[in-house]
PDB file of C-alpha atoms in Angstrom:
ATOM      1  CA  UNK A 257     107.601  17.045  83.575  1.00 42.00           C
ATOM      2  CA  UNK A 258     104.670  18.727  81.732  1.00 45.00           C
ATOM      3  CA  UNK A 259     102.425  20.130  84.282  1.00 51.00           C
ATOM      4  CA  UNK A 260      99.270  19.820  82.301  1.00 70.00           C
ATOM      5  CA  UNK A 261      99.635  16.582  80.327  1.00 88.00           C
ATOM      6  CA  UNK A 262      99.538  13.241  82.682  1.00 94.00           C
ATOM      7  CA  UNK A 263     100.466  10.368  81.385  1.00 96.00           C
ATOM      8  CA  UNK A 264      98.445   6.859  81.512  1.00 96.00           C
ATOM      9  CA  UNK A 265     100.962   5.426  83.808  1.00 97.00           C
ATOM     10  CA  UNK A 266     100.162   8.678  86.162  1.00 97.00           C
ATOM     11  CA  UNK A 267      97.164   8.757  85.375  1.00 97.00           C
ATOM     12  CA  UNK A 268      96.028   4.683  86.428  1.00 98.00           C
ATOM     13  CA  UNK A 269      98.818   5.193  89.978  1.00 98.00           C
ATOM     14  CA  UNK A 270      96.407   7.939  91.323  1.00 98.00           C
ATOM     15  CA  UNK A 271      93.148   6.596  90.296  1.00 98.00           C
ATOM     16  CA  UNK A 272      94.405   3.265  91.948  1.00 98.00           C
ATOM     17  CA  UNK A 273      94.865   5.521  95.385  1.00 98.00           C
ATOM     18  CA  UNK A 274      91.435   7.091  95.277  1.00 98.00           C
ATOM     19  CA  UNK A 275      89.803   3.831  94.677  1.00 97.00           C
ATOM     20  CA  UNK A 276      91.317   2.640  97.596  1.00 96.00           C
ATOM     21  CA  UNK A 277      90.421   5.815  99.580  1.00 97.00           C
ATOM     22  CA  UNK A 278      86.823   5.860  98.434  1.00 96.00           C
ATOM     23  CA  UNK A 279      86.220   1.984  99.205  1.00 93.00           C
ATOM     24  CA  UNK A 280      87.453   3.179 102.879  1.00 93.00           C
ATOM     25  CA  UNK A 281      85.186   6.417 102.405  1.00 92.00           C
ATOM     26  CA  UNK A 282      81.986   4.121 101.696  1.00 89.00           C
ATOM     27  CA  UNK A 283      82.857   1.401 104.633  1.00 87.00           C
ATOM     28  CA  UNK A 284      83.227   4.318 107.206  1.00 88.00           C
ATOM     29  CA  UNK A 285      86.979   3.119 107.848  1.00 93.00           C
ATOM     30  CA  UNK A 286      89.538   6.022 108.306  1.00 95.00           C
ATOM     31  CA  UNK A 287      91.966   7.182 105.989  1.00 96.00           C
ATOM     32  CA  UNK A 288      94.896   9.366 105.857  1.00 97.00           C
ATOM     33  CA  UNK A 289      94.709  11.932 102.486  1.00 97.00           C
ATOM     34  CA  UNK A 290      98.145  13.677 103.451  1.00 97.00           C
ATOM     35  CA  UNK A 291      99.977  10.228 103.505  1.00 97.00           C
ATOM     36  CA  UNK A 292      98.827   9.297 100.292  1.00 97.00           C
ATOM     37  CA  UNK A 293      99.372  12.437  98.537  1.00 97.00           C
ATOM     38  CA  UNK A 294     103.042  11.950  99.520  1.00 97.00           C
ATOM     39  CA  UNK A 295     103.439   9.185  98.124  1.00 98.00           C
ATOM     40  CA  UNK A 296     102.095   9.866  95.133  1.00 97.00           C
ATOM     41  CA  UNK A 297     104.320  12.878  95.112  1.00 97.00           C
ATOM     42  CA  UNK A 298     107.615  10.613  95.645  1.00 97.00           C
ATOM     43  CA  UNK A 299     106.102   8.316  93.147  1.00 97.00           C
ATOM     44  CA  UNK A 300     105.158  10.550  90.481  1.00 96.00           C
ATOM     45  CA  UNK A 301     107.047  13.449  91.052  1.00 95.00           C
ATOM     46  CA  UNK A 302     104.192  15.788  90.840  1.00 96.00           C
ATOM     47  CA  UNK A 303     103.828  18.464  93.220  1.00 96.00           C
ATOM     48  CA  UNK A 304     101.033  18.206  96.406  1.00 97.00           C
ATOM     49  CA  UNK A 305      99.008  20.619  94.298  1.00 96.00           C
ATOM     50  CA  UNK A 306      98.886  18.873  91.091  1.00 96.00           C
ATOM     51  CA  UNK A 307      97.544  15.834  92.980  1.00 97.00           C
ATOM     52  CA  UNK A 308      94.944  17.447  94.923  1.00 97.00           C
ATOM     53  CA  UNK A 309      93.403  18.977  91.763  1.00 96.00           C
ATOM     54  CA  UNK A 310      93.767  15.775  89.810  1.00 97.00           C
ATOM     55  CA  UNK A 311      91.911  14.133  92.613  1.00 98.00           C
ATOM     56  CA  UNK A 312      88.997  16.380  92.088  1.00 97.00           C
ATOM     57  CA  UNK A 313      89.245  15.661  88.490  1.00 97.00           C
ATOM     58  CA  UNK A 314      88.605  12.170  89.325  1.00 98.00           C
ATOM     59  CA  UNK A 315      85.796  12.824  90.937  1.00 97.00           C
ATOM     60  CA  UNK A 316      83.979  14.832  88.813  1.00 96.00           C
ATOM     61  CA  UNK A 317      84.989  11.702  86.433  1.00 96.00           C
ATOM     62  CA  UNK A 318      82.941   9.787  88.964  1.00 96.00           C
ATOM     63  CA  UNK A 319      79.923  11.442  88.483  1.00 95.00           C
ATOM     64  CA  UNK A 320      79.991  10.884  84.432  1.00 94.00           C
ATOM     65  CA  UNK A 321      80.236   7.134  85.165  1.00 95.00           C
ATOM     66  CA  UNK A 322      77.828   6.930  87.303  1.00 92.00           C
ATOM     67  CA  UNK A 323      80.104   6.265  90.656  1.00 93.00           C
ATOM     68  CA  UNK A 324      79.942   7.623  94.455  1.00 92.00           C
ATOM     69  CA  UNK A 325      83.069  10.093  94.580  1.00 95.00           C
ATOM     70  CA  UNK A 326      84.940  11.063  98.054  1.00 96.00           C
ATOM     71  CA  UNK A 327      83.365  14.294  99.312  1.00 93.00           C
ATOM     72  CA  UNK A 328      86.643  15.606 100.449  1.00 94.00           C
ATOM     73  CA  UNK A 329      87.345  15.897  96.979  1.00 97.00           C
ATOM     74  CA  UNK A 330      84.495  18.574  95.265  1.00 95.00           C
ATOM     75  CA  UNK A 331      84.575  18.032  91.424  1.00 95.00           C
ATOM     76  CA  UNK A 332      86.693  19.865  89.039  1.00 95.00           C
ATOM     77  CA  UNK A 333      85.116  19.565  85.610  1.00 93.00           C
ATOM     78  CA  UNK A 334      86.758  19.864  82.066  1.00 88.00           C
ATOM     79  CA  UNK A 335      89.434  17.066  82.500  1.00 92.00           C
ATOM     80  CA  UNK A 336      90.495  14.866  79.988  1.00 91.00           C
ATOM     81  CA  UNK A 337      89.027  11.996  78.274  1.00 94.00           C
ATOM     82  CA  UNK A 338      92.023   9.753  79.249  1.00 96.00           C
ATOM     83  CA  UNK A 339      91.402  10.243  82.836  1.00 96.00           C
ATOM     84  CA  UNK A 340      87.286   8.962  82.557  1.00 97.00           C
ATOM     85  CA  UNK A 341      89.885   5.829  80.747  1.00 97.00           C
ATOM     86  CA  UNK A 342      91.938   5.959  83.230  1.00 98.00           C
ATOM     87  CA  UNK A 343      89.018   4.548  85.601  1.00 97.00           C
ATOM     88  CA  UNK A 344      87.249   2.630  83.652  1.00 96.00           C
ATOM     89  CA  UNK A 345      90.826   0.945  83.522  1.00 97.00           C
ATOM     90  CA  UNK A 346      90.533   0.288  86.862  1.00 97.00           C
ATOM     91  CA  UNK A 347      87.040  -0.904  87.064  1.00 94.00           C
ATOM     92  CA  UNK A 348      87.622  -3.584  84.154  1.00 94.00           C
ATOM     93  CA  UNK A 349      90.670  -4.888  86.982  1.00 95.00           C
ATOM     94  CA  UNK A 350      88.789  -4.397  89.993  1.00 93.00           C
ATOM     95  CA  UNK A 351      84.837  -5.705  88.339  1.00 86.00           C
ATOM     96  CA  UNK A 352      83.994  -6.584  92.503  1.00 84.00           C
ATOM     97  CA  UNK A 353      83.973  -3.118  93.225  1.00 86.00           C
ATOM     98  CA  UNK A 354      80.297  -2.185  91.158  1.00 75.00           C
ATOM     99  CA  UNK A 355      78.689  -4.701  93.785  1.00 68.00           C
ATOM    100  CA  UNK A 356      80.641  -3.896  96.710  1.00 68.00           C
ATOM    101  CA  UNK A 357      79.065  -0.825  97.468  1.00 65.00           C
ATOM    102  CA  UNK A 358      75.604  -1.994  97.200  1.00 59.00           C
ATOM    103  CA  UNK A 359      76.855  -4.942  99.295  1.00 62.00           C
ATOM    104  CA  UNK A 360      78.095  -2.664 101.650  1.00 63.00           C
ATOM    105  CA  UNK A 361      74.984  -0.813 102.128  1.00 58.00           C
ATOM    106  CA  UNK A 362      73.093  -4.310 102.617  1.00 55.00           C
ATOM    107  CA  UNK A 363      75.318  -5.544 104.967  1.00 56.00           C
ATOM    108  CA  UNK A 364      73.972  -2.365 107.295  1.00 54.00           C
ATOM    109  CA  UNK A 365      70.838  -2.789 108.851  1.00 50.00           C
ATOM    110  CA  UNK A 366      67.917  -2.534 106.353  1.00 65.00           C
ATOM    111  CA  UNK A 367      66.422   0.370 106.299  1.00 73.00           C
ATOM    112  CA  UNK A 368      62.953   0.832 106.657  1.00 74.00           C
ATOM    113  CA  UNK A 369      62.436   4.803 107.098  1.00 80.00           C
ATOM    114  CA  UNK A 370      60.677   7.030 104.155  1.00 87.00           C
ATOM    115  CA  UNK A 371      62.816   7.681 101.593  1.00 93.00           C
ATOM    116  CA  UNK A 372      63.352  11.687 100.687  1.00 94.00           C
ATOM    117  CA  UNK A 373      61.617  12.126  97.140  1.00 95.00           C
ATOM    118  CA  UNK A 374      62.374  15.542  95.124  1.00 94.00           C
ATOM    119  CA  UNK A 375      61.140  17.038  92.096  1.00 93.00           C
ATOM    120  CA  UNK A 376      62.441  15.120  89.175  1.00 92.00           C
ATOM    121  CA  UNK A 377      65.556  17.089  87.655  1.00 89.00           C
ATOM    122  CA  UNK A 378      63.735  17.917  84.697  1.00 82.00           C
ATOM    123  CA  UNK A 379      60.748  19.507  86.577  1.00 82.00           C
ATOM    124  CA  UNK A 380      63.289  22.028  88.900  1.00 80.00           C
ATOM    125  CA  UNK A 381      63.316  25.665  88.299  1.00 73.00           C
ATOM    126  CA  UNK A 382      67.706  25.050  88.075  1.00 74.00           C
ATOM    127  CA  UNK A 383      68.960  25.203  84.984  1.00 79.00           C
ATOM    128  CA  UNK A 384      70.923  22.060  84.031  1.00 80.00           C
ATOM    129  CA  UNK A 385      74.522  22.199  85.060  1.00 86.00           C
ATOM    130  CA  UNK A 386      76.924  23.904  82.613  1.00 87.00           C
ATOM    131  CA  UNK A 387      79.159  20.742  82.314  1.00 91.00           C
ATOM    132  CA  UNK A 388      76.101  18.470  81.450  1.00 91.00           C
ATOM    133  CA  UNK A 389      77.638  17.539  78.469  1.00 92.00           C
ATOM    134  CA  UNK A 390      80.902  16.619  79.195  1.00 93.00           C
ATOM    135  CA  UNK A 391      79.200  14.216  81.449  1.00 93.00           C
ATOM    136  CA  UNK A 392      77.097  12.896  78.799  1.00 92.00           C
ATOM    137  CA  UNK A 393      79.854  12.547  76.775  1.00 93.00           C
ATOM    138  CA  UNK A 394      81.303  10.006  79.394  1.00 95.00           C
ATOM    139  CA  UNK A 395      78.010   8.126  80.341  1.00 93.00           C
ATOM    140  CA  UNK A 396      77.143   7.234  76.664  1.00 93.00           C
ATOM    141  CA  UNK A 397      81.330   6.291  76.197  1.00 94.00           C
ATOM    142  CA  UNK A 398      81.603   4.017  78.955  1.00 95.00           C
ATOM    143  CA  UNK A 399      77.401   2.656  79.260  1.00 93.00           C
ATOM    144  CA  UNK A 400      76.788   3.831  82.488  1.00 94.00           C
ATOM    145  CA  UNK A 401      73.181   2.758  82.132  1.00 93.00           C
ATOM    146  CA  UNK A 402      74.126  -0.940  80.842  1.00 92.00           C
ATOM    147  CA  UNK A 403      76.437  -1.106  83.487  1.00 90.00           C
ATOM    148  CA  UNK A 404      73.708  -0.173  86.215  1.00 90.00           C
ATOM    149  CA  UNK A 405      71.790  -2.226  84.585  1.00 90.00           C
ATOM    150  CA  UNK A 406      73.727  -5.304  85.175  1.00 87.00           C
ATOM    151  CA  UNK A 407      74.670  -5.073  88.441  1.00 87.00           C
ATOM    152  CA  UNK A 408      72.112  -6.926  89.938  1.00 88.00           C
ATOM    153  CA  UNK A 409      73.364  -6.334  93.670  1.00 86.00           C
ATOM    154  CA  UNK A 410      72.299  -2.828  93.295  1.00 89.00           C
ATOM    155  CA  UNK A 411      69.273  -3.718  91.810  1.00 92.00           C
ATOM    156  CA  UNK A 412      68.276  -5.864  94.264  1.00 92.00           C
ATOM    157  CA  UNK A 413      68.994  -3.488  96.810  1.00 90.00           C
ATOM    158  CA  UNK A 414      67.358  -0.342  95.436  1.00 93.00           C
ATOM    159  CA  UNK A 415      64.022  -2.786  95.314  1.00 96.00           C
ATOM    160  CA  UNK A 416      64.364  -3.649  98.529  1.00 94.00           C
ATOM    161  CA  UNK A 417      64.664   0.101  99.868  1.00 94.00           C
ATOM    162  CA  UNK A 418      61.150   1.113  98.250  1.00 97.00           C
ATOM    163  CA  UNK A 419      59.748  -1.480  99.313  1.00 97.00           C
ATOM    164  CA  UNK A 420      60.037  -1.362 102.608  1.00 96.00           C
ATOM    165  CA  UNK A 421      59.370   2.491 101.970  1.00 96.00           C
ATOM    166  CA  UNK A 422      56.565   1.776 100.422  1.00 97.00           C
ATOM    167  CA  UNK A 423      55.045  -0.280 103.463  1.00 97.00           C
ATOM    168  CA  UNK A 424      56.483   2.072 105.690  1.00 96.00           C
ATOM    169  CA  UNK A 425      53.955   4.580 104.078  1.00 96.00           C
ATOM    170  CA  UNK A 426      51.066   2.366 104.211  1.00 97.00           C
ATOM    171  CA  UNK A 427      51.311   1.877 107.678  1.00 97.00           C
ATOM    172  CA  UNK A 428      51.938   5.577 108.515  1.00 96.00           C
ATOM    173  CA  UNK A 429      48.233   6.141 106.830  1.00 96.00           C
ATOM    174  CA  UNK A 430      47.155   3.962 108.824  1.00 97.00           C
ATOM    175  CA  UNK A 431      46.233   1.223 106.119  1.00 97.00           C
ATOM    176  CA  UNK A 432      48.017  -1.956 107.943  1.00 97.00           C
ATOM    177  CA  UNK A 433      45.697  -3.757 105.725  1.00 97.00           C
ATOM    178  CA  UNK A 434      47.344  -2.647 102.405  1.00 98.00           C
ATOM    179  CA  UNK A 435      50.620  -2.588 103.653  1.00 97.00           C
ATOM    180  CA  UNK A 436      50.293  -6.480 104.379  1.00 97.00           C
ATOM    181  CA  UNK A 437      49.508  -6.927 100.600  1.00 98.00           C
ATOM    182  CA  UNK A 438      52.942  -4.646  99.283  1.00 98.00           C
ATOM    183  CA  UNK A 439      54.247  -7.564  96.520  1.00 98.00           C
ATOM    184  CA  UNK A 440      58.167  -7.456  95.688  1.00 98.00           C
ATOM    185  CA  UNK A 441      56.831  -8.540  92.517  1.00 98.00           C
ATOM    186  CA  UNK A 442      60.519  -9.006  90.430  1.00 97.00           C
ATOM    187  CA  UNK A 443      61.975 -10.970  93.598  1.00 95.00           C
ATOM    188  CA  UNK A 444      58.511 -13.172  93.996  1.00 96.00           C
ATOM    189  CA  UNK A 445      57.775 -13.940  90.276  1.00 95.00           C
ATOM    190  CA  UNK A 446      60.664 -13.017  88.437  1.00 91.00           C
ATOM    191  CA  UNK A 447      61.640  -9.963  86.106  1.00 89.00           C
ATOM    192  CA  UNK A 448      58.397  -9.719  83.021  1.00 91.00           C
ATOM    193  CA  UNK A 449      55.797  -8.192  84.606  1.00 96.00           C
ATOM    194  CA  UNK A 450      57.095  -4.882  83.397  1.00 96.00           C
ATOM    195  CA  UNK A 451      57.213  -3.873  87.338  1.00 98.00           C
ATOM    196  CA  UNK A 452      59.098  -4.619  90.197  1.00 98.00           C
ATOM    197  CA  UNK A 453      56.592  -3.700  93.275  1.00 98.00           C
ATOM    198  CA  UNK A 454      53.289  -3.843  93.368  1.00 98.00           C
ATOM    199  CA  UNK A 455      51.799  -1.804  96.400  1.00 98.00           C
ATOM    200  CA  UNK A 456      48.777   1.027  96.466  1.00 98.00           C
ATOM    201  CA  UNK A 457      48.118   4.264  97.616  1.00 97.00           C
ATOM    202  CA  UNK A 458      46.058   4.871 100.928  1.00 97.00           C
ATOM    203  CA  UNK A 459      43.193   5.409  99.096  1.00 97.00           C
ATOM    204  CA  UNK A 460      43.399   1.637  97.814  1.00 97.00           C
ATOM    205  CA  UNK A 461      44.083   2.498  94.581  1.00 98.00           C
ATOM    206  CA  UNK A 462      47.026   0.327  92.963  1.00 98.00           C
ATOM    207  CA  UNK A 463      50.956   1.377  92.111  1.00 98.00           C
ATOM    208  CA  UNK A 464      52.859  -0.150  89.814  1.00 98.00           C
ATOM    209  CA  UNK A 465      56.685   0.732  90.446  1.00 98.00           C
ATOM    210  CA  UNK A 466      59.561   0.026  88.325  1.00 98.00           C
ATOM    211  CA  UNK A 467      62.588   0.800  90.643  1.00 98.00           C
ATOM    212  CA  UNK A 468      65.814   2.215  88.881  1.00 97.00           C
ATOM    213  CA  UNK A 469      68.558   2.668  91.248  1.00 95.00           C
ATOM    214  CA  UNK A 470      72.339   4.378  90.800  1.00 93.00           C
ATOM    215  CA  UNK A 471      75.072   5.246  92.705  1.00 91.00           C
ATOM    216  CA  UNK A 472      75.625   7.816  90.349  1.00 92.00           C
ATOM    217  CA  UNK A 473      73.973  11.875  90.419  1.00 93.00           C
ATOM    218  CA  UNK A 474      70.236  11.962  89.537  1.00 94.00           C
ATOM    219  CA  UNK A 475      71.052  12.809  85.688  1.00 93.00           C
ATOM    220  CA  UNK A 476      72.624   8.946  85.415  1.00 94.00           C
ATOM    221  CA  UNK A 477      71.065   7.405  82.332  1.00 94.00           C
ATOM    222  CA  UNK A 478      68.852   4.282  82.325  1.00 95.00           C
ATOM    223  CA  UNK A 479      67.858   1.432  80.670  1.00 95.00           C
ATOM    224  CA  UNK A 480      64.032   0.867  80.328  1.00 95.00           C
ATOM    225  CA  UNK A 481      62.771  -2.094  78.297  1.00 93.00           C
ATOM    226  CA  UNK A 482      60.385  -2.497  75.766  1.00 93.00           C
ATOM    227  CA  UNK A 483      58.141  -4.068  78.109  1.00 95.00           C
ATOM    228  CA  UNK A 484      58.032  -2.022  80.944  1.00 96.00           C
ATOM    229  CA  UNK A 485      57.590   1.154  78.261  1.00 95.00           C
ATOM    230  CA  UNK A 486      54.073  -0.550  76.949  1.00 96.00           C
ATOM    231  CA  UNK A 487      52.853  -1.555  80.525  1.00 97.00           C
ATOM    232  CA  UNK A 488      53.729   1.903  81.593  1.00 97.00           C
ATOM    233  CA  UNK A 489      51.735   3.509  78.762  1.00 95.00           C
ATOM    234  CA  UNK A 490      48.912   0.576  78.654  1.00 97.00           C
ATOM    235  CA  UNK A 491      48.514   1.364  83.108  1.00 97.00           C
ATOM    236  CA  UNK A 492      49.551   5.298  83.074  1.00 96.00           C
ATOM    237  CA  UNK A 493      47.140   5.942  85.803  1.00 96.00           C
ATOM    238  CA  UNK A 494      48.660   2.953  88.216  1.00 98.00           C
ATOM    239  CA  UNK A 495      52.242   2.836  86.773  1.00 98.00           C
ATOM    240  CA  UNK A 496      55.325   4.733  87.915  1.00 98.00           C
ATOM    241  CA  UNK A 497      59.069   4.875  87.516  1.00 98.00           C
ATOM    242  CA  UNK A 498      61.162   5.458  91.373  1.00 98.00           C
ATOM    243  CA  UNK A 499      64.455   6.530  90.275  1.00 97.00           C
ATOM    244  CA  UNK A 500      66.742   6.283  93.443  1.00 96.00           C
ATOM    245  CA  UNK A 501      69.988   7.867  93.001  1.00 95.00           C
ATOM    246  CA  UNK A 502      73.817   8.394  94.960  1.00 92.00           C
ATOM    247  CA  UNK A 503      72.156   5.127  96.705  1.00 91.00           C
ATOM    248  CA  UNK A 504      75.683   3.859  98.586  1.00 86.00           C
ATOM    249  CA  UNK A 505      75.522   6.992 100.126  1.00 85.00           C
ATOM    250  CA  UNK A 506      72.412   8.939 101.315  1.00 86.00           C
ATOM    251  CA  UNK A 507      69.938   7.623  99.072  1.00 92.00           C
ATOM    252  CA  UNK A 508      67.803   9.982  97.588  1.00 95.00           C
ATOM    253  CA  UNK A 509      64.968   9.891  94.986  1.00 97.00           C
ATOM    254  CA  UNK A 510      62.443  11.337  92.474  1.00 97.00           C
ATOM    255  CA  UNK A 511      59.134   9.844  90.776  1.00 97.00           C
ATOM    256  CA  UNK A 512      58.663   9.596  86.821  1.00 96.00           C
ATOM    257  CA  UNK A 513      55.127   8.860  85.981  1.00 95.00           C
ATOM    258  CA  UNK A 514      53.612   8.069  82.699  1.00 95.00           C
ATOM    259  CA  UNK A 515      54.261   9.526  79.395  1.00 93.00           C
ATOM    260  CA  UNK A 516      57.955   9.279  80.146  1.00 93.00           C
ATOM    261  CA  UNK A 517      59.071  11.358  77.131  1.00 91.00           C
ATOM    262  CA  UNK A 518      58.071  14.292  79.338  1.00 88.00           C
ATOM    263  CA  UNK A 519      60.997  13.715  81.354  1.00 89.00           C
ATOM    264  CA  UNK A 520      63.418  11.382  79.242  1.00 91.00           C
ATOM    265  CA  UNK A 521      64.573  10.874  75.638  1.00 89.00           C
ATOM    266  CA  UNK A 522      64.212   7.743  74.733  1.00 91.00           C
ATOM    267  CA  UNK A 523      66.596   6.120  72.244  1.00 86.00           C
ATOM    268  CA  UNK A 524      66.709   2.812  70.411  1.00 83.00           C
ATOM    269  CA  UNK A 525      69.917   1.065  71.661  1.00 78.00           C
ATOM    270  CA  UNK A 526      69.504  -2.486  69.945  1.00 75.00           C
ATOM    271  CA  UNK A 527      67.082  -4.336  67.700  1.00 76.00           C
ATOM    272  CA  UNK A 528      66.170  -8.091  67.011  1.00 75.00           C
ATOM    273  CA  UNK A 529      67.468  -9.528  64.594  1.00 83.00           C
ATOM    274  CA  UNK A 530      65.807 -12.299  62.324  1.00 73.00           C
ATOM    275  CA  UNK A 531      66.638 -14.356  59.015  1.00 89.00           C
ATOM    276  CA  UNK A 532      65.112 -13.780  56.119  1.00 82.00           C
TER     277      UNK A 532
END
């Protein structure tokens, strides 16, 4: 059998393993690597090798689509197109898995501690990573952003966790007062107000947050509507964008404030159509 070239039935048998090795990774449950390889090996025929670098393959796949990847497993870039299908295969079977990990991290107690902010990727000294594109190559293939963007368990979750971070903060300046008034503004009065939290700084001054959340890397692409765009350029001084990213695992995140082609190309993606 041709040790480079893996077929789609190979291909969709180990991607089928890691999923269910990963959705035991992300609940905390054991799970036994060696065991698995073998069988894949008996399966397949491959050799223990081949399997533990296609396994690392996968999840540097992951990462392009936006997914949590098992850690055991460090990415091993320049794979194949047909093995990013080869997932997103999997995911069209298996469409409970997007909200399962969000749901998983709800299920744990909420979590109410300060969230670690970093310098926005596009504001670090690093250059960007050398296989960038490959992932950007994947993540405009397979809309990782629209995909985000619709699962609204993550959502909901992400504006939950800054939130409560946001009150945390309030109260650790000692402004109980403002922290009473911290509005989850989409879950209150709906998505249109081109914000989802409305809270302040300890001075008293006001923040306007639109929360973005992925359990992708902190390159993931995102939507951004035209609405939260002009309330972000018509508030710049009150407005900001908290991107929280690899959120099903140790949530981390970064702040985008107003003008956000600073940070972010923005591209057109659909248009409104009328009759003539």
């Amino acid at each position: 059998m041709n040790a480079e070239h893996w077929s789609d039935r190979e291909n969709d048998a180990v991607v089928a393993v890691y999923f269910q090795m990963l959705l035991d990774d992300l609940a905390g449950r054991t799970y036994n690597k060696a065991m698995n390889n073998r069988g894949l090996q008996q399966s397949l025929g491959r050799s223990k090798g081949s399997i533990e670098f296609k396994n690392c393959n996968i999840s540097a796949a992951m990462i392009g689509l936006g997914l949590p990847y098992i850690r055991g497993y460090q990415p091993r870039f320049n794979f194949q197109m047909s093995l990013a299908e080869a997932v997103s295969r999997w995911l069209a079977k298996n469409p409970s898995f997007e909200a399962a990990s969000a749901t998983m991290v709800a299920q744990r107690h909420v979590d109410t501690r300060a969230l670690p902010f970093s310098s926005p990727p596009t504001m670090t000294n690093a250059p960007p990573p050398a296989e960038l594109s490959q992932l950007e190559a994947i993540a405009r293939r397979f809309d990782v952003a629209g995909r985000d963007e619709r699962n609204r368990s993550l959502g909901k979750a992400g504006e939950e966790r800054v939130f409560y971070h946001e009150r945390g903060n309030l109260l650790a300046s000692g402004r109980s007062d403002l922290a009473d008034k911290v509005r989850w503004v989409s879950q209150e009065d709906g998505d249109g107000a081109g914000y989802d939290i409305a809270s302040f700084a300890p001075n008293g001054s006001p923040r306007l947050i639109e929360v973005k959340t992925t359990n992708g890397w902190e390159r993931t692409p995102f939507y951004i509507t035209r609405n939260e765009l002009e309330v972000a350029n018509a508030r710049r001084q009150e407005w900001s964008l908290v991107r929280l990213f690899d959120f099903s695992r140790e949530v981390r995140a970064f702040e985008l404030r107003p003008p956000l082609e600073a940070h972010v190309s923005l591209m057109a993606t659909q248009y409104r159509a009328s009759f003539n």
